[in-house]
Tab-separated table of C-alpha atoms in Angstrom:
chain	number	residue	atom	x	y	z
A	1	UNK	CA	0.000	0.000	0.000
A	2	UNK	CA	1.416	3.541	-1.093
A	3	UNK	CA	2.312	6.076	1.683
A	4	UNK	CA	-0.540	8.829	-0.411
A	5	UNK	CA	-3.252	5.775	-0.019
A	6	UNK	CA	-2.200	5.005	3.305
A	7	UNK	CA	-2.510	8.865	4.871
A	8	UNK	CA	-5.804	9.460	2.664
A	9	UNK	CA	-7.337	6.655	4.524
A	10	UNK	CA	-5.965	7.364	8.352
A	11	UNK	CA	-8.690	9.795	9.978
A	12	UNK	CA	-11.645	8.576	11.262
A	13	UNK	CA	-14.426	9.902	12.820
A	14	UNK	CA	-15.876	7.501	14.952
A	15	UNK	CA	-19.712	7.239	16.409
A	16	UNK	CA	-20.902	6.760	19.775
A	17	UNK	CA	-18.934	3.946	21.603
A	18	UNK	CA	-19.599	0.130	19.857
A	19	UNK	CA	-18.524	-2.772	22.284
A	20	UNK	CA	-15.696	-3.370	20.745
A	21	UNK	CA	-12.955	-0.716	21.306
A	22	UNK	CA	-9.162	-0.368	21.679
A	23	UNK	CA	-7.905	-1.095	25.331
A	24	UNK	CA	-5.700	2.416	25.287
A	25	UNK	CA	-8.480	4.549	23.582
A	26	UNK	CA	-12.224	3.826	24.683
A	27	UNK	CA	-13.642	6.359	21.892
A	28	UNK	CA	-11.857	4.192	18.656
A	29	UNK	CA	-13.944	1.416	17.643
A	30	UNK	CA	-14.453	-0.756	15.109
A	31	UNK	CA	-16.774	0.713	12.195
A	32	UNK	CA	-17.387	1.935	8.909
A	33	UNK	CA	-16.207	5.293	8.075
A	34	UNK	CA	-16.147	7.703	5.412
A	35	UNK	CA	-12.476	9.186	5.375
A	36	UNK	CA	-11.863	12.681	3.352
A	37	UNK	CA	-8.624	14.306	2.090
A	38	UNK	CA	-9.430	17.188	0.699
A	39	UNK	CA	-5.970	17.525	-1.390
A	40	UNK	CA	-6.209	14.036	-2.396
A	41	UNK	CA	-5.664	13.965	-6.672
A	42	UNK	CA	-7.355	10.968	-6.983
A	43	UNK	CA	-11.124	10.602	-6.064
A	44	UNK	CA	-11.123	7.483	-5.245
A	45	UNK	CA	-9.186	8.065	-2.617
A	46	UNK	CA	-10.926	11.430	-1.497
A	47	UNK	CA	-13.485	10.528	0.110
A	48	UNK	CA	-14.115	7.110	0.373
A	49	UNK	CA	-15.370	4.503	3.137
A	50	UNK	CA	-13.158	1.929	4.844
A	51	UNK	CA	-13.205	-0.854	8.034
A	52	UNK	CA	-11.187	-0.135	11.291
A	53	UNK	CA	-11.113	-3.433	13.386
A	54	UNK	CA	-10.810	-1.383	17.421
A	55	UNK	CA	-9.697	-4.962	18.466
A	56	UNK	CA	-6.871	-5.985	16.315
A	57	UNK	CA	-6.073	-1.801	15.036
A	58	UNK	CA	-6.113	-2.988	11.644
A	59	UNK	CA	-7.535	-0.759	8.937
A	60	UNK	CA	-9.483	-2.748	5.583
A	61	UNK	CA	-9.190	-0.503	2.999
A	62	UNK	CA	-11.897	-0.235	0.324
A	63	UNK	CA	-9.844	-1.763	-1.909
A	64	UNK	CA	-9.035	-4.939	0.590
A	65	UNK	CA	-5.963	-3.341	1.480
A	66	UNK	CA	-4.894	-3.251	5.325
A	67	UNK	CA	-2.677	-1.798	7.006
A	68	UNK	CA	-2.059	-1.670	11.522
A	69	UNK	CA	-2.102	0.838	13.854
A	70	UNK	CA	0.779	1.330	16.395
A	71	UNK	CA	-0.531	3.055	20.151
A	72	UNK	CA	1.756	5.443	21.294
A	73	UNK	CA	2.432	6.358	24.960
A	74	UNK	CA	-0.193	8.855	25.181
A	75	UNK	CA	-3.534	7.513	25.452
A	76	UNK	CA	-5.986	7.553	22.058
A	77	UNK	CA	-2.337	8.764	19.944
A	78	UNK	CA	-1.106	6.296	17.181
A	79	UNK	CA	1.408	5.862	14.182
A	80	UNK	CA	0.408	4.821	10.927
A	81	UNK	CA	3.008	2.310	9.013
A	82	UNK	CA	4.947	5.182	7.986
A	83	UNK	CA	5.109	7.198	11.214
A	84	UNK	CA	2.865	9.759	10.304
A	85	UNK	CA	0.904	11.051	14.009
A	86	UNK	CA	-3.212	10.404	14.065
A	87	UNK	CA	-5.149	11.678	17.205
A	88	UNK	CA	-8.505	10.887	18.528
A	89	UNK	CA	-10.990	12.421	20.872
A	90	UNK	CA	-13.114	11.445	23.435
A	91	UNK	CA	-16.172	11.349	20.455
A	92	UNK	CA	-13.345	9.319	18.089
A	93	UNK	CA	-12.755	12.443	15.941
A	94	UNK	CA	-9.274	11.036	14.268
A	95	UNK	CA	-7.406	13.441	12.647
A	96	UNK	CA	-4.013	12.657	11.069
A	97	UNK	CA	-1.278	15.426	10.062
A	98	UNK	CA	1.020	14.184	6.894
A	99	UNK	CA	2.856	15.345	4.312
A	100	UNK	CA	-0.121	15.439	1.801
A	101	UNK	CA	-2.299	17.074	3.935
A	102	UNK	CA	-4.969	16.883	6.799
A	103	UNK	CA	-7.498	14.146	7.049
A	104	UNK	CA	-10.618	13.912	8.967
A	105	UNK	CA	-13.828	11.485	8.078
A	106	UNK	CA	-16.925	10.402	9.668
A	107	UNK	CA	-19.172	7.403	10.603
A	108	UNK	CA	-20.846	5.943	7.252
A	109	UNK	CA	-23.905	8.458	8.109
A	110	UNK	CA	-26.499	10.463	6.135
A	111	UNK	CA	-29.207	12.804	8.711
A	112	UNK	CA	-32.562	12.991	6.510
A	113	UNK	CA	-32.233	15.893	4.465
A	114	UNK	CA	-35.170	17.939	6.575
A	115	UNK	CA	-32.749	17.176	9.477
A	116	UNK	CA	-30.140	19.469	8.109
A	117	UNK	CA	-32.229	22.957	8.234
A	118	UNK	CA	-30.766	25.534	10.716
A	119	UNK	CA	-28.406	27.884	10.669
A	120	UNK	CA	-24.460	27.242	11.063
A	121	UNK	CA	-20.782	28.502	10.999
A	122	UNK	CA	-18.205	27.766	8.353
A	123	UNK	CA	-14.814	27.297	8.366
A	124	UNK	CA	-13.119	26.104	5.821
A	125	UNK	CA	-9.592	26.116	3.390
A	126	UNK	CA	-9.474	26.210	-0.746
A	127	UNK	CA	-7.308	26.758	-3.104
A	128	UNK	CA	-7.693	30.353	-5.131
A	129	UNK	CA	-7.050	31.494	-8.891
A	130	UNK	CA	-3.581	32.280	-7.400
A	131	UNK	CA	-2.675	28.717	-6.507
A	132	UNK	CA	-2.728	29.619	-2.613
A	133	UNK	CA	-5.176	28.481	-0.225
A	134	UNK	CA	-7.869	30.645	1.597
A	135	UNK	CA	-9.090	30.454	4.778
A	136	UNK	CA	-13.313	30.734	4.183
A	137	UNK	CA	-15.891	31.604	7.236
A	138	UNK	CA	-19.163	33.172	7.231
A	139	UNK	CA	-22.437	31.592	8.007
A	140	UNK	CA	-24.321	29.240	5.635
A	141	UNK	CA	-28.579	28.651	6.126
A	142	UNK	CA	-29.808	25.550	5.049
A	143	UNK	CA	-33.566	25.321	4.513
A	144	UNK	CA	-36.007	22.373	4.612
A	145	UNK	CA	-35.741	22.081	0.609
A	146	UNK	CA	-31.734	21.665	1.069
A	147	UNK	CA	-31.275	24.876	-0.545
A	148	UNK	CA	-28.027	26.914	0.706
A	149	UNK	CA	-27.479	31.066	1.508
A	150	UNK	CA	-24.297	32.515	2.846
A	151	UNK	CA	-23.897	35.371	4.935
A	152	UNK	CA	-20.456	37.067	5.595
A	153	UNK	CA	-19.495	37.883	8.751
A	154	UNK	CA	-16.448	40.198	8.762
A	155	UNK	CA	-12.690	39.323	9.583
A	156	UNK	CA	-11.980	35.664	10.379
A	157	UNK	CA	-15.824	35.187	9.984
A	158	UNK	CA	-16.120	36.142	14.102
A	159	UNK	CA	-18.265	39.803	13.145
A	160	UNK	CA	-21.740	40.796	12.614
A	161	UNK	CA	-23.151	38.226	9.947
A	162	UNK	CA	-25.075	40.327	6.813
A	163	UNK	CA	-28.015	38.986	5.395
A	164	UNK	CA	-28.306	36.043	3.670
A	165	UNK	CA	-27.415	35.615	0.138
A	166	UNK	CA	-29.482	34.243	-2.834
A	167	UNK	CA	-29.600	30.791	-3.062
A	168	UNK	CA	-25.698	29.615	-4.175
A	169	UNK	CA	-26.413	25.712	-4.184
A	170	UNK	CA	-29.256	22.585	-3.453
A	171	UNK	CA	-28.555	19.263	-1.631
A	172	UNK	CA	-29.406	16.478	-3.120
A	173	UNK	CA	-29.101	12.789	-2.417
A	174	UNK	CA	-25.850	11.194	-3.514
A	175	UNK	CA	-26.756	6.775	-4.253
A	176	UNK	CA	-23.025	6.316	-2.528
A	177	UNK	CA	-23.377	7.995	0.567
A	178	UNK	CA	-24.018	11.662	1.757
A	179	UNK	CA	-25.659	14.626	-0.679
A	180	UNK	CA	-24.090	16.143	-3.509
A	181	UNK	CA	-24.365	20.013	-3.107
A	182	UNK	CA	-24.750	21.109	-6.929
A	183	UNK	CA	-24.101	24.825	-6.963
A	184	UNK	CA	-25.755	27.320	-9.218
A	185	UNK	CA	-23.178	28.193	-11.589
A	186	UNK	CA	-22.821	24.358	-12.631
A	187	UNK	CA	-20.116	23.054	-9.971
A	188	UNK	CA	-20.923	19.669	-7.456
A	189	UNK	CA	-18.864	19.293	-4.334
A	190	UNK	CA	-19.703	15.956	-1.844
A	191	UNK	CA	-21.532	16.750	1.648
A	192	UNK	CA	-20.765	14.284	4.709
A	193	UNK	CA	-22.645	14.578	7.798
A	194	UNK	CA	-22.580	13.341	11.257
A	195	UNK	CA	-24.535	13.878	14.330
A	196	UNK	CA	-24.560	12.717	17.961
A	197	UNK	CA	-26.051	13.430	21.497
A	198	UNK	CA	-23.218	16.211	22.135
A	199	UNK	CA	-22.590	17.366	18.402
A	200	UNK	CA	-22.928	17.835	14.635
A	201	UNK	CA	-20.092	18.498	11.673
A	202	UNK	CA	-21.198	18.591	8.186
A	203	UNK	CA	-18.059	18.525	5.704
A	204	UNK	CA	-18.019	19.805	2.036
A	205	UNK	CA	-15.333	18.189	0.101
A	206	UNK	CA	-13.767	18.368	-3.367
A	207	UNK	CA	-10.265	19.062	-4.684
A	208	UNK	CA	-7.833	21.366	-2.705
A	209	UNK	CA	-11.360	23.049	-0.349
A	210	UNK	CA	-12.604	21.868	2.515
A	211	UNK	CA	-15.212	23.425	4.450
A	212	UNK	CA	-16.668	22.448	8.206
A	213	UNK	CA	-20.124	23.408	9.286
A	214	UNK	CA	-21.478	23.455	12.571
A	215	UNK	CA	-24.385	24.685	14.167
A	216	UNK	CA	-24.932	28.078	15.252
A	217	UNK	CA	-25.638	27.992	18.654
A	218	UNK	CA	-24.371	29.529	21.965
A	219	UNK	CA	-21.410	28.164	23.916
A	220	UNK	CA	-21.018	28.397	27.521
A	221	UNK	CA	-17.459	29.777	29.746
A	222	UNK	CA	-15.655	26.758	30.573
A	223	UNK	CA	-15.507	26.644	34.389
A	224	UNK	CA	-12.716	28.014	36.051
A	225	UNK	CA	-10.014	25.310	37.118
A	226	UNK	CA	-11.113	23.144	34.358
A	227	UNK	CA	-8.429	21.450	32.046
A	228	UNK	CA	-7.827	19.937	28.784
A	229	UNK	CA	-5.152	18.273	26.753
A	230	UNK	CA	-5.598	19.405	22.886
A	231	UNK	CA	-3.784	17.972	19.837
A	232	UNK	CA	-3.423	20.279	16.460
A	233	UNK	CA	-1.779	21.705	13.639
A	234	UNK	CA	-2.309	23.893	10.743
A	235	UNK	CA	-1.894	24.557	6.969
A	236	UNK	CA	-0.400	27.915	6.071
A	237	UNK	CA	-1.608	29.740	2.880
A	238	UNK	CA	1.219	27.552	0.689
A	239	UNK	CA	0.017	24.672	1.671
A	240	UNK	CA	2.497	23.876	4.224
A	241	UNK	CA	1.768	21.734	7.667
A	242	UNK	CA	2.792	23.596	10.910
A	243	UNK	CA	4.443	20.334	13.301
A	244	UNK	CA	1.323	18.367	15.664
A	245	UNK	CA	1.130	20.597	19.095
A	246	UNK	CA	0.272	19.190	22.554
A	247	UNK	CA	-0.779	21.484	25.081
A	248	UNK	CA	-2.251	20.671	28.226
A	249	UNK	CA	-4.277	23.372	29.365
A	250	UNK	CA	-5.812	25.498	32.318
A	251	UNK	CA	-8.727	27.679	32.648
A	252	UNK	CA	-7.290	30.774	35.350
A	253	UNK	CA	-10.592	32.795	35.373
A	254	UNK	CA	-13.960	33.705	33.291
A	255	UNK	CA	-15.898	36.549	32.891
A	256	UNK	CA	-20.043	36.451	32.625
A	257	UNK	CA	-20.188	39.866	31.779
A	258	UNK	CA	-17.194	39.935	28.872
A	259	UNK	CA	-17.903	36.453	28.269
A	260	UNK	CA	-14.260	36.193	27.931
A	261	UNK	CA	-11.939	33.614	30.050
A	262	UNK	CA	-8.471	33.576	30.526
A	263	UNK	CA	-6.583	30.225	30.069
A	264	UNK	CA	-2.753	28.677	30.199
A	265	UNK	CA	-0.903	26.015	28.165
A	266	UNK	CA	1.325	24.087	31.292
A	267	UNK	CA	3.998	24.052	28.000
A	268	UNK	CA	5.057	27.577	27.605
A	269	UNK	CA	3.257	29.394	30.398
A	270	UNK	CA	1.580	31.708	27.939
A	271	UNK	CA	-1.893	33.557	29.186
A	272	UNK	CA	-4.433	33.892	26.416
A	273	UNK	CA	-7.452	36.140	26.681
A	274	UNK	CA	-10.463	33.738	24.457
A	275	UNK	CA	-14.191	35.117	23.507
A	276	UNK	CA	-17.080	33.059	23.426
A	277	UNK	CA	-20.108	33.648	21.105
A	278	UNK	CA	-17.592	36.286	19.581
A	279	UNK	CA	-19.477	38.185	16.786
A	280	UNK	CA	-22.488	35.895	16.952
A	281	UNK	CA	-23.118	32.224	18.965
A	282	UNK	CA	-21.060	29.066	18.469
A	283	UNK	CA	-18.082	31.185	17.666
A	284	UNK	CA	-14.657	30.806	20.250
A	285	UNK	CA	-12.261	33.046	19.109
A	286	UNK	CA	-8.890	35.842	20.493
A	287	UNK	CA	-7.528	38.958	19.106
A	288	UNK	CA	-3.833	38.891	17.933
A	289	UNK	CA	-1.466	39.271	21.050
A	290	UNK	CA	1.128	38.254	23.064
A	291	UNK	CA	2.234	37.038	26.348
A	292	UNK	CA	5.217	35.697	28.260
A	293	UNK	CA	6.506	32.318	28.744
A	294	UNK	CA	7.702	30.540	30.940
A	295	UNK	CA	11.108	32.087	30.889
A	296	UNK	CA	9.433	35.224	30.726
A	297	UNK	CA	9.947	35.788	27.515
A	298	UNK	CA	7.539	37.543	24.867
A	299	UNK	CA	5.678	34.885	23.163
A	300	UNK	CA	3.051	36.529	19.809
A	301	UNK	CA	-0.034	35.118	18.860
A	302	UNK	CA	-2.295	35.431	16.051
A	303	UNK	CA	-5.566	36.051	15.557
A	304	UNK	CA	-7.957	32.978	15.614
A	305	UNK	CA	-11.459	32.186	15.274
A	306	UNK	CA	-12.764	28.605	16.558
A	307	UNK	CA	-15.504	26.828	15.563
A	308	UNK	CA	-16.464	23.938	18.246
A	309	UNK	CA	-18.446	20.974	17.054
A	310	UNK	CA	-19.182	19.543	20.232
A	311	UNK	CA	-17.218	16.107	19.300
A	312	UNK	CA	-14.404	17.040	20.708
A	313	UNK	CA	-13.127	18.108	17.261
A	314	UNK	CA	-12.736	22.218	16.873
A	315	UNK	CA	-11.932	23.432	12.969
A	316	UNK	CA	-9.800	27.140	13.589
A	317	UNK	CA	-8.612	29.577	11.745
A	318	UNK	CA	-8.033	33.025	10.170
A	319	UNK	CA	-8.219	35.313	7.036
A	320	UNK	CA	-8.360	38.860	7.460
A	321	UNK	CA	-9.439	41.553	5.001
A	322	UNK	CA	-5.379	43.013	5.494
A	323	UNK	CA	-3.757	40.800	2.971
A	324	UNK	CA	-0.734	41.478	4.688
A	325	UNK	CA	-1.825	39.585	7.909
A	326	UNK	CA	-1.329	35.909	7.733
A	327	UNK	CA	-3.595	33.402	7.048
A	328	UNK	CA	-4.091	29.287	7.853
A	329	UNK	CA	-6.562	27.012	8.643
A	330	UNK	CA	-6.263	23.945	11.070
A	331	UNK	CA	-7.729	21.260	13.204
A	332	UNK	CA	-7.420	19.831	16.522
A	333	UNK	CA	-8.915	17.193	18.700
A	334	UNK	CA	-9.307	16.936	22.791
A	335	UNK	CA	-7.492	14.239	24.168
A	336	UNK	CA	-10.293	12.291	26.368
């Protein structure tokens, strides 16, 4: 099995807990799951559906292929055959960070069209007319016909959201899984969805764009003294992969009335100021800053806009309307 087929096929996103689940990870079981790399040439690869075995770690390609996991010493982290980190959270979110690219995919799952009205953010990466990629937010409505509006919402996507749009695109039905979202102007990207008690994602794929929806709706301050350990990484506007980063975190303090709260990473000692509901609900998000370490030296940040799914999966990232400001788009998983 080729090292491209091999990465296209590593992230999962896994469904509520089957019996049958790894020993070190209770949230990767065994399943069928669509798997999408977005910068994946070949579409057979891009989004297709494969078997992971949570007993024996093995992976059955579509093709019959297979290919092992190896469990590193942090819980719920693994290799692939060639040594290429893949994460999952407590909902069995995988994500995998490789040379070709980032991978996520979800349970073999299509939610009844009428299922899919509401409102939700966007996040999202694709490639422009000048061969770099663009980091896309906004808002996108989805009404009980599966017809699509988007409304832009400023810098990063975290302002005031305009009206809606005309219609830009309809879902319909795809006979191999999901709904095909055939857009106005003659263009079909593939629409993946999954759902469970404490979340939703919905992810538009085709070649070199990627966009994650999730619903619209408010998030709540994290309580003080609360922590987390959070996997990511992130694509720059060339298309290169920023290293995987660990940081086990700490909430210091939150603030009703701002509803703003103030959190460390244990790794560098670095204080960041974060927003919820910044702009309008379901968005987490900071202003570009700085802080010190934990040699007490000056650490910048950039600008960031989050967009929490609820799976333990968040999609980030930033695009401002100063073209001289940088621009990426990432992913990252809680550790469970």
């Amino acid at each position: 099995m080729s090292l491209r087929h091999w990465l296209s096929a590593a992230a999962l996103v896994l469904s509520a807990l089957p019996a049958s689940a790894a020993v070190n990870c209770p949230s990767l079981a065994t399943g069928d799951y669509r798997v999408i790399n977005f910068r994946e040439s070949d579409p057979n690869w891009r989004h297709h559906v494969l078997h992971l075995d949570g007993d024996t770690l093995t992976v059955t390609l579509w093709n019959g292929e297979t290919a092992t996991l190896t469990p590193q010493a942090e819980s719920c982290a693994y290799m692939t055959p060639d040594m290429e980190p893949m994460m999952v959270s407590r909902s069995g979110v995988f994500i995998i960070r490789s040379p070709l690219g980032m991978t996520i995919g979800l349970p073999e799952m299509t939610l009844p069209r009428k299922a899919l009205a509401g409102t939700y953010n966007m996040i999202g990466a694709s490639m422009g007319d000048d061969g770099l990629f663009h980091t896309d937010s906004g808002q996108v409505q989805v009404d009980s016909k599966g017809q699509l509006r988007l409304s832009t919402c400023g810098d990063g996507g975290i302002g005031a959201c305009g009206a809606p749009g005309s219609v830009f695109g309809q879902l319909v039905a795809n006979p191999d899984g999901g709904y095909d979202l055939q857009f106005t102007d003659g263009g079909v990207d593939r629409v993946f969805t999954f759902k469970n008690k404490n979340g939703a994602v919905h992810v538009v794929a085709s070649l070199n764009q990627l966009h994650v929806l999730t619903p619209a709706v408010a998030r709540s301050l994290p309580a003080v003294g609360s922590r987390d350990a959070n996997w990511s990484f992130s694509q720059s506007a060339d298309g290169q992969l920023s290293g995987v980063n660990f940081e086990h975190r700490r909430v210091l303090s939150a603030d009703a009335a701002t509803q703003s709260f103030v959190r460390r990473a244990n790794e560098n000692c670095v204080k960041q100021t974060m927003l919820v509901n910044l702009g309008h609900d379901g968005v987490v998000g900071r202003a570009a800053g700085s802080g010190k370490n934990c040699s007490g030296q000056t650490v910048n940040f950039n600008a960031v806009a989050g967009l929490p799914t609820g799976l333990g999966l968040t999609v980030f990232g930033w695009e401002s309307s100063d073209p001289t400001m940088p621009r990426y788009f990432g992913l990252a998983v809680e550790q469970p």
